mmCIF file of C-alpha atoms in Angstrom:
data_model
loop_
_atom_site.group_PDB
_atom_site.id
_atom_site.type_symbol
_atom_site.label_atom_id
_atom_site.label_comp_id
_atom_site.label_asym_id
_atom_site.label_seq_id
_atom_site.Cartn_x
_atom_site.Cartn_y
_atom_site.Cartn_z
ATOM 1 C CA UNK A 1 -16.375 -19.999 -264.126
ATOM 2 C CA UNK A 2 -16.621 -23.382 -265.640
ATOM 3 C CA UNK A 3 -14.442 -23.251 -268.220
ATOM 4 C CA UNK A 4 -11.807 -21.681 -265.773
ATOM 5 C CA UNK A 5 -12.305 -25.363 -263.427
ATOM 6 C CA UNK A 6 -12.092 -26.704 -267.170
ATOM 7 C CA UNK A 7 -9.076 -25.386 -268.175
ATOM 8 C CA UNK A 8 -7.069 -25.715 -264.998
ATOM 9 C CA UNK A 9 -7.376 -29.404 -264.476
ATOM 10 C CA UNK A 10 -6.853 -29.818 -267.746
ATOM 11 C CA UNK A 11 -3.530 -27.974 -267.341
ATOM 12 C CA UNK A 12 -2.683 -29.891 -264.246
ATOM 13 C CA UNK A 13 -3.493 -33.085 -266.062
ATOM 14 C CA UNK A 14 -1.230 -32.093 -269.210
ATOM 15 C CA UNK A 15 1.581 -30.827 -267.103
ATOM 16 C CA UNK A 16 2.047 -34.397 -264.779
ATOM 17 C CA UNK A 17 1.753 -35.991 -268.217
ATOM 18 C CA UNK A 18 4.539 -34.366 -270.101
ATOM 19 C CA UNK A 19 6.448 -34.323 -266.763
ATOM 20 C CA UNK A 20 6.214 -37.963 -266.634
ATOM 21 C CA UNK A 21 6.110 -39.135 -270.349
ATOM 22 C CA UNK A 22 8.036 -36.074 -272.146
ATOM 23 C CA UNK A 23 9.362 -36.902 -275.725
ATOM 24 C CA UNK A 24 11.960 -34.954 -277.025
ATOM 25 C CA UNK A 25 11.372 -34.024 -280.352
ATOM 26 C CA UNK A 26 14.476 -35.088 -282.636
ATOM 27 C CA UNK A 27 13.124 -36.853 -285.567
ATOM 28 C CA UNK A 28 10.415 -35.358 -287.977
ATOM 29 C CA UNK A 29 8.201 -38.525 -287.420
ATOM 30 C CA UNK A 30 8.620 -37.542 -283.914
ATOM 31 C CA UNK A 31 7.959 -33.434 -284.797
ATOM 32 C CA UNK A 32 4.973 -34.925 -286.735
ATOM 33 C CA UNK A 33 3.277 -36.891 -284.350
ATOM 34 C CA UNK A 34 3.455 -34.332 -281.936
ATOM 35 C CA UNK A 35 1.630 -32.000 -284.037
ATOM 36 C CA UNK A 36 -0.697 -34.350 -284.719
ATOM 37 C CA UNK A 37 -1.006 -34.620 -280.756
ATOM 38 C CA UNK A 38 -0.827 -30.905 -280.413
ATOM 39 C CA UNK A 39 -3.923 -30.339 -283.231
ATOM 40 C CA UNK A 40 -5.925 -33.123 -281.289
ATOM 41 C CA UNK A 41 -5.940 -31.516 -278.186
ATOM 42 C CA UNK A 42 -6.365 -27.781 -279.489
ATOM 43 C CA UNK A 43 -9.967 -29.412 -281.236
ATOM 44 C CA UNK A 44 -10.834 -30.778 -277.493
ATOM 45 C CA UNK A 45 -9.895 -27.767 -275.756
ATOM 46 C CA UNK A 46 -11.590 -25.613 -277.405
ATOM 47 C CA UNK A 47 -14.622 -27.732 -277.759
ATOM 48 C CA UNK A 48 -14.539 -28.009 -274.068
ATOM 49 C CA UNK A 49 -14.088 -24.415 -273.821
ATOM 50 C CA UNK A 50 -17.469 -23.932 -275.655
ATOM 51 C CA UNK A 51 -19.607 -26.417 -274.428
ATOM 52 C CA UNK A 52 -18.526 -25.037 -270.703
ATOM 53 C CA UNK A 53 -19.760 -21.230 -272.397
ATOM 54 C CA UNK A 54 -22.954 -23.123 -272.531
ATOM 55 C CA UNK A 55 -23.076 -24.444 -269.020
ATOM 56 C CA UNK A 56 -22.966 -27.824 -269.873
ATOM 57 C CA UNK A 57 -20.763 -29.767 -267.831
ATOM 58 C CA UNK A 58 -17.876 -31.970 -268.643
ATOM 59 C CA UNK A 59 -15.688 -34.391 -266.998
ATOM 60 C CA UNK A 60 -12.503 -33.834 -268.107
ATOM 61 C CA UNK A 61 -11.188 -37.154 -266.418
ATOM 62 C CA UNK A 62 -13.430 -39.315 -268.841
ATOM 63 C CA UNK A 63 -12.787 -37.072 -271.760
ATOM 64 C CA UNK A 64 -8.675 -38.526 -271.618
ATOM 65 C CA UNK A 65 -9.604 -42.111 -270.549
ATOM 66 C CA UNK A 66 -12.140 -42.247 -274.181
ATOM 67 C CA UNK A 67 -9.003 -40.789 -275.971
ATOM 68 C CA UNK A 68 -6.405 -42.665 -274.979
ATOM 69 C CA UNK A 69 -9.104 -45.904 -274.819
ATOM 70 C CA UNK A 70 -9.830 -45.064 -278.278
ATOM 71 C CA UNK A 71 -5.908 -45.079 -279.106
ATOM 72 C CA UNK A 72 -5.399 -48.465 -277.628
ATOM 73 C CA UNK A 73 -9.101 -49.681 -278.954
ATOM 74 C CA UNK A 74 -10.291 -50.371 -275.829
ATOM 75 C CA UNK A 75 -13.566 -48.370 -275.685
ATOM 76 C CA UNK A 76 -15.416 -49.190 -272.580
ATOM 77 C CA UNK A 77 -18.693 -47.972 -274.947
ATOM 78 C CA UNK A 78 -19.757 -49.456 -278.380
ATOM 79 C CA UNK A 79 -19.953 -47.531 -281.321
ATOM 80 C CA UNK A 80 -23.496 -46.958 -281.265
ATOM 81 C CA UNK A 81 -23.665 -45.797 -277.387
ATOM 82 C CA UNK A 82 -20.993 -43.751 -278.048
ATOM 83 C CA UNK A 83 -23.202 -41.880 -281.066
ATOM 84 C CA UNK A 84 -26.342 -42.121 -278.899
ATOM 85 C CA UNK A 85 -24.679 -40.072 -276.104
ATOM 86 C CA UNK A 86 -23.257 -37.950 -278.534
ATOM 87 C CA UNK A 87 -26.463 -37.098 -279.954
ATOM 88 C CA UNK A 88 -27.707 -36.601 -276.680
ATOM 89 C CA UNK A 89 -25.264 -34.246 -275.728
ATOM 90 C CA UNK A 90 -25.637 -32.401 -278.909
ATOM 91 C CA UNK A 91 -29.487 -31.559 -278.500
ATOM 92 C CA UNK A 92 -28.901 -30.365 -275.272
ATOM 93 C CA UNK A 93 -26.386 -27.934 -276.436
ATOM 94 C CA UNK A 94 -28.428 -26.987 -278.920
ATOM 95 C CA UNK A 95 -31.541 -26.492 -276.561
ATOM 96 C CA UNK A 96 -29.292 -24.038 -274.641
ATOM 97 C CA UNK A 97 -28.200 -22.171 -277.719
ATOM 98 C CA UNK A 98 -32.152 -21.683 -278.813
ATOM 99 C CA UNK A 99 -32.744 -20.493 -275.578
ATOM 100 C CA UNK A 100 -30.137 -18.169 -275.276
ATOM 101 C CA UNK A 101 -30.351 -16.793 -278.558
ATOM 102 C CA UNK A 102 -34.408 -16.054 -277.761
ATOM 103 C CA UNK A 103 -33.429 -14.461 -274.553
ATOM 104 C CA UNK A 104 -31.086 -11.924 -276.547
ATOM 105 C CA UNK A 105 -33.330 -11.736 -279.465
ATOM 106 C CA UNK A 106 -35.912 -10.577 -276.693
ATOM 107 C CA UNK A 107 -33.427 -8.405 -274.942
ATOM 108 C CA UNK A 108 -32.492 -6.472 -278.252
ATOM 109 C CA UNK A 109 -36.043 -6.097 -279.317
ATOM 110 C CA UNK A 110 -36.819 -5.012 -275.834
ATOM 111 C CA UNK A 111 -33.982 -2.611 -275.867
ATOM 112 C CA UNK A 112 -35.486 -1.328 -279.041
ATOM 113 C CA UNK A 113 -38.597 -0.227 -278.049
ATOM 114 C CA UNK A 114 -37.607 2.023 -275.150
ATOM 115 C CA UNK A 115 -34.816 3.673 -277.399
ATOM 116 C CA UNK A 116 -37.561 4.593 -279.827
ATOM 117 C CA UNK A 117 -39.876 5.670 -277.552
ATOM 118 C CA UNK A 118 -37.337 7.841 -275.350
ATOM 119 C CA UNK A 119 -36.430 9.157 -278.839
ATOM 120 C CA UNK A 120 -39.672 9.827 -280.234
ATOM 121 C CA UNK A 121 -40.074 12.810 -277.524
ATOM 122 C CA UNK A 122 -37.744 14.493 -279.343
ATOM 123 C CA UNK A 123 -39.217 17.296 -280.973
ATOM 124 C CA UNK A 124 -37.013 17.017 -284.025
ATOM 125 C CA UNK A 125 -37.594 13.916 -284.580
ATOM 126 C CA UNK A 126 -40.458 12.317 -287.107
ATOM 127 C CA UNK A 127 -42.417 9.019 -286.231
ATOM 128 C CA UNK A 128 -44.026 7.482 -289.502
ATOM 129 C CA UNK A 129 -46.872 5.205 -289.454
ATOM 130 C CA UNK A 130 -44.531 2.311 -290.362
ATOM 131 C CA UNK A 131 -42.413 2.970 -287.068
ATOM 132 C CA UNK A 132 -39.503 4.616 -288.770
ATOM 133 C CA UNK A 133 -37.891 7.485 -287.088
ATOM 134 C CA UNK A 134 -36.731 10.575 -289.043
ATOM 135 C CA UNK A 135 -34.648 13.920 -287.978
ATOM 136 C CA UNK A 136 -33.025 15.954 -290.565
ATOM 137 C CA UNK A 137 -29.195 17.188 -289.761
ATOM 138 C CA UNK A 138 -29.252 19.819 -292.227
ATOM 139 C CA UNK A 139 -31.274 20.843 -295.012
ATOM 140 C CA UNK A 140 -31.215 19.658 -298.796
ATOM 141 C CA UNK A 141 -31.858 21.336 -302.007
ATOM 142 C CA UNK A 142 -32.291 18.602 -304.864
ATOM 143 C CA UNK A 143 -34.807 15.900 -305.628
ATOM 144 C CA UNK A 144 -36.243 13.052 -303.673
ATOM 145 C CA UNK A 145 -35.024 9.595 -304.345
ATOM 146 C CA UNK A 146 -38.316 7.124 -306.121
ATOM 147 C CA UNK A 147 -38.409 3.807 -304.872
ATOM 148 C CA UNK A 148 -36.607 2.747 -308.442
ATOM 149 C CA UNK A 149 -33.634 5.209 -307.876
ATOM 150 C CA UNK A 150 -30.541 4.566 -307.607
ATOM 151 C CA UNK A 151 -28.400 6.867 -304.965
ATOM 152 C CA UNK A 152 -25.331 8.368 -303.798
ATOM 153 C CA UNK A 153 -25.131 7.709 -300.358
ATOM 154 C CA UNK A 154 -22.533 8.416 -297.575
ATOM 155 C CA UNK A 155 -23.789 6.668 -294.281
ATOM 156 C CA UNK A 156 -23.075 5.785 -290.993
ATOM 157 C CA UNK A 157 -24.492 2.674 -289.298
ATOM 158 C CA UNK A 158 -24.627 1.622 -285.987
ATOM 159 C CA UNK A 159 -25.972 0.105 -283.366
ATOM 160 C CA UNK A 160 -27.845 1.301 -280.072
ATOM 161 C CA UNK A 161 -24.457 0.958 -278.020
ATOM 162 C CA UNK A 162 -23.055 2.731 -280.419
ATOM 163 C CA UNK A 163 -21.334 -0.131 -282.632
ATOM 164 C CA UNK A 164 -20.653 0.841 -285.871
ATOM 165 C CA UNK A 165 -21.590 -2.186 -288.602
ATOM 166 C CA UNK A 166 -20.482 0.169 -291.538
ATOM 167 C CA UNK A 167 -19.208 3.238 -292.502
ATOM 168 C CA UNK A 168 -18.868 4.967 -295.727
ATOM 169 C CA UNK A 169 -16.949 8.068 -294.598
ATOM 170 C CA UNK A 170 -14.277 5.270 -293.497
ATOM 171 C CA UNK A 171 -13.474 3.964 -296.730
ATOM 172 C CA UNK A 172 -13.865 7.681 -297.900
ATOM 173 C CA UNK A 173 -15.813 6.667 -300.988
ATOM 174 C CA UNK A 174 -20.153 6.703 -300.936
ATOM 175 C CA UNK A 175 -22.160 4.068 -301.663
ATOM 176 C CA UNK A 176 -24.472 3.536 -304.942
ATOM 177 C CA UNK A 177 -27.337 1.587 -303.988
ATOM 178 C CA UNK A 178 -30.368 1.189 -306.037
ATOM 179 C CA UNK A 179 -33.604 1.421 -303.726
ATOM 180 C CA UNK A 180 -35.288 -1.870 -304.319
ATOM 181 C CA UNK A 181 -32.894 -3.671 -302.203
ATOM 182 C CA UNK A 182 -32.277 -1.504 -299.480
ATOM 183 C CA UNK A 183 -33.363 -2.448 -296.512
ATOM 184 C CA UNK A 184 -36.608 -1.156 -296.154
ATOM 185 C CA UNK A 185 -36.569 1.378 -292.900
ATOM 186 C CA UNK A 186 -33.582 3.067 -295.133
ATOM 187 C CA UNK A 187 -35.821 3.236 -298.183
ATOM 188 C CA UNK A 188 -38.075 4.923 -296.563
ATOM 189 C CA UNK A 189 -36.096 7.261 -294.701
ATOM 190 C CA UNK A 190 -34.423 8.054 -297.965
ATOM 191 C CA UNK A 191 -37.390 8.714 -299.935
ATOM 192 C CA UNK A 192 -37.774 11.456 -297.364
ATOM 193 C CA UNK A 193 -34.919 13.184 -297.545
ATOM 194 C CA UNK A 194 -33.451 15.882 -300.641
ATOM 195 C CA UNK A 195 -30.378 16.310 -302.471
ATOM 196 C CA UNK A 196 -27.502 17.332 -299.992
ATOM 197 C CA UNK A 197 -29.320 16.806 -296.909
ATOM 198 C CA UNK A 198 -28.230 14.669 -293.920
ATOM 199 C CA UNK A 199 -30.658 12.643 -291.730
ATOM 200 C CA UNK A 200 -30.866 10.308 -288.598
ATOM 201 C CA UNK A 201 -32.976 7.452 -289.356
ATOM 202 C CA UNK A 202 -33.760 5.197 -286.470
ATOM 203 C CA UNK A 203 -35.096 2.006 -288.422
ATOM 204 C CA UNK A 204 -36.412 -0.839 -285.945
ATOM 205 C CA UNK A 205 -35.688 -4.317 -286.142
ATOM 206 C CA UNK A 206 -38.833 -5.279 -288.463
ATOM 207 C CA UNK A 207 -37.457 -2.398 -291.284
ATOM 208 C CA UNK A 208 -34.162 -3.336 -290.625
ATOM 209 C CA UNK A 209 -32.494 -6.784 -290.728
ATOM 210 C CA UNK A 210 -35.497 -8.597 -288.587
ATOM 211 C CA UNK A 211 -35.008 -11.726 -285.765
ATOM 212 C CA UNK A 212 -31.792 -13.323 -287.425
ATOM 213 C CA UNK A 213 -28.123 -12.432 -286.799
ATOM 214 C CA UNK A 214 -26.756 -10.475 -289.946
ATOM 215 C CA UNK A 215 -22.804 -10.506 -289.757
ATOM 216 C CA UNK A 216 -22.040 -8.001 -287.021
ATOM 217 C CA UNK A 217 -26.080 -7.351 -285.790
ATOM 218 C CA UNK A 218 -27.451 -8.917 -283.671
ATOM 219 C CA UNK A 219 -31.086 -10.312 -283.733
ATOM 220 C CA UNK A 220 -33.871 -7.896 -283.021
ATOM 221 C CA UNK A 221 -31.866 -5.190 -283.351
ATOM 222 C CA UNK A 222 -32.910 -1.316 -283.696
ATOM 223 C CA UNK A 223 -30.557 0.126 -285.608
ATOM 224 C CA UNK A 224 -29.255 3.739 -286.732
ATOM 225 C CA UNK A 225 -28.348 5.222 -290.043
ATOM 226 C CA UNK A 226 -26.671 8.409 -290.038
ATOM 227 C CA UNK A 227 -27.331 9.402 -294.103
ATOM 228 C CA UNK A 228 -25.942 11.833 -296.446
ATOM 229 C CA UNK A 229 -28.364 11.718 -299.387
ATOM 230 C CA UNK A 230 -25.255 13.079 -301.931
ATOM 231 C CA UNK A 231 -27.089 12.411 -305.319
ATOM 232 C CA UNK A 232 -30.332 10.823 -306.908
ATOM 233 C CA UNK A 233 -28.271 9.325 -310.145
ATOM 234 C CA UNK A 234 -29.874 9.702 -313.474
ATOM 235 C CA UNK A 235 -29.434 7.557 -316.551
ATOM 236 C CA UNK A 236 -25.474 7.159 -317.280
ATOM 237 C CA UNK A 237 -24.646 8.860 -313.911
ATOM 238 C CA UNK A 238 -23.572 5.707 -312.744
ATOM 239 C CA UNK A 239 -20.818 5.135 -315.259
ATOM 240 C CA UNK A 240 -19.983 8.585 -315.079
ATOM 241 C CA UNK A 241 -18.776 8.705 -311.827
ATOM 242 C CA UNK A 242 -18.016 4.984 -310.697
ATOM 243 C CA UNK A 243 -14.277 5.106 -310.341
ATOM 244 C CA UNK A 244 -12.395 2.305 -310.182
ATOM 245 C CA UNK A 245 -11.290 0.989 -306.440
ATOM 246 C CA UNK A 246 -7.396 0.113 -306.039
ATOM 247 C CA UNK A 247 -6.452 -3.259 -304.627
ATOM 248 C CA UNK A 248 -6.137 -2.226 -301.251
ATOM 249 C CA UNK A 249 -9.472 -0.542 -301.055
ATOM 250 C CA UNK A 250 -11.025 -3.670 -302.578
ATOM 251 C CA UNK A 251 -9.958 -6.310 -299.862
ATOM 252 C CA UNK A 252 -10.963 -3.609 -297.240
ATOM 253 C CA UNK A 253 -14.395 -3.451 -298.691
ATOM 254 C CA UNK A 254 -14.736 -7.141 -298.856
ATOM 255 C CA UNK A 255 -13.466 -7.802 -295.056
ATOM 256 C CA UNK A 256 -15.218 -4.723 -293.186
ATOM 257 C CA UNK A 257 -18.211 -3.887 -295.424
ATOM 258 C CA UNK A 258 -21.955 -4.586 -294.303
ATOM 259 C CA UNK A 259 -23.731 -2.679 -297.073
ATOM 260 C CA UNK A 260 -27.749 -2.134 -295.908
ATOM 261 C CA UNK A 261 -28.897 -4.215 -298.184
ATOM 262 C CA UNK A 262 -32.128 -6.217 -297.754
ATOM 263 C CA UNK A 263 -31.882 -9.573 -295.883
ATOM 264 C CA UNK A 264 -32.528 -12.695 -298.261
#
């Protein structure tokens, strides 16, 4: 609501200025300066539009008298105020953003918790002493992945909402991953599972990517790996059956993938 109080006198504001003072734009010093205006203004807005996200108030009056005081070099504050407020300003914000991100890291984990124990009275489904839970899809024939194997792996992850982070059958290629740096919920669900066979793993936040933000998961998260165990490569496999990606797949692996790979 904030922002919206933000953003409207702001617009009020702009609009009696370039009623008032409106330059037409002829000259490319004049096209120039403008966008050098226009940038300006974009930075403020937007860092207005933030810090108001955070609750933290701004008057939006004082904002344009320091900017055009600081055009003319008239600053009713000295340098050194001007960092000491700034400072100020920025532990606060960052005192709110702490606090928020420990109410949603406690939300998540939260969240978590009942999922997997809702899910554990499933009949199908597995509960391992590490907190991992397992239910097969369908049934498997080969061998069982070691903790040094490298696999053939189609998967689907996602989160409790049902956000999906990755997806292999997507970019209609599996993934080789070598065990060791899975993450470790998935190694152990893997290690479970045969040659062919499909699995649910429900991996909680500790087995999964812990109490930081990882690209598109959240903090604390619980998260769920829909598997395809397709192969447990042997030596030369690998080489055997890599294939080489076109361009286009390439760039869409680097923009969209999240690969389960172990948090650093």
């Amino acid at each position: 609501m904030g922002n919206k109080k933000i953003s409207i006198r702001l617009f009020v504001f702009i609009c009696l200025v370039s009623h008032s003072f409106a330059v037409e734009l002829k000259t490319q010093v004049q096209k120039e300066s403008y966008s050098i205006g226009a940038s300006t203004g974009s930075y403020i807005s937007n860092q207005l539009f933030e810090q108001s996200e955070f609750g933290a108030k701004v008057d939006v009056e004082a904002v344009i008298d320091g900017f055009v005081d600081a055009l003319k070099k008239k600053q009713k504050l000295t340098d050194e105020e001007i960092i000491t407020h700034l400072n100020n300003r920025a532990e606060t914000l960052n005192k709110i953003s702490q606090e928020r991100f420990t109410q949603q890291l406690n939300k998540n984990l939260d969240e978590g918790k009942k999922y997997l124990a809702n899910n554990a009275k499933n009949k199908k489904v597995v509960t391992t002493k590490s907190g991992l839970q397992y239910e097969m899809i369908s049934e498997g024939k080969g061998e069982k992945p070691k903790p040094e194997s490298i696999v053939l792996i189609h998967y689907k992850g996602s989160l409790l909402d049902g956000t999906v982070f990755d997806n292999t059958y997507d970019r209609k290629t599996p993934a080789h991953l070598s065990m060791i740096n899975v993450v470790d919920g998935l190694q152990e669900g893997l290690m479970l599972m045969k040659e062919g066979e499909k699995a649910r793993l429900v991996i909680p936040s500790d087995l999964a990517y812990g109490n930081s933000d990882v690209q598109a998961i959240p903090a604390g998260s619980t998260v769920i790996f829909d598997v395809e165990l397709v192969k447990v490569m042997k030596p030369g496999d690998v080489n055997n059956t890599a294939k080489p990606l076109s361009e286009e797949t390439k760039q869409e692996v680097a923009k969209e993938t999240l690969k389960p790979i172990k948090k650093n």
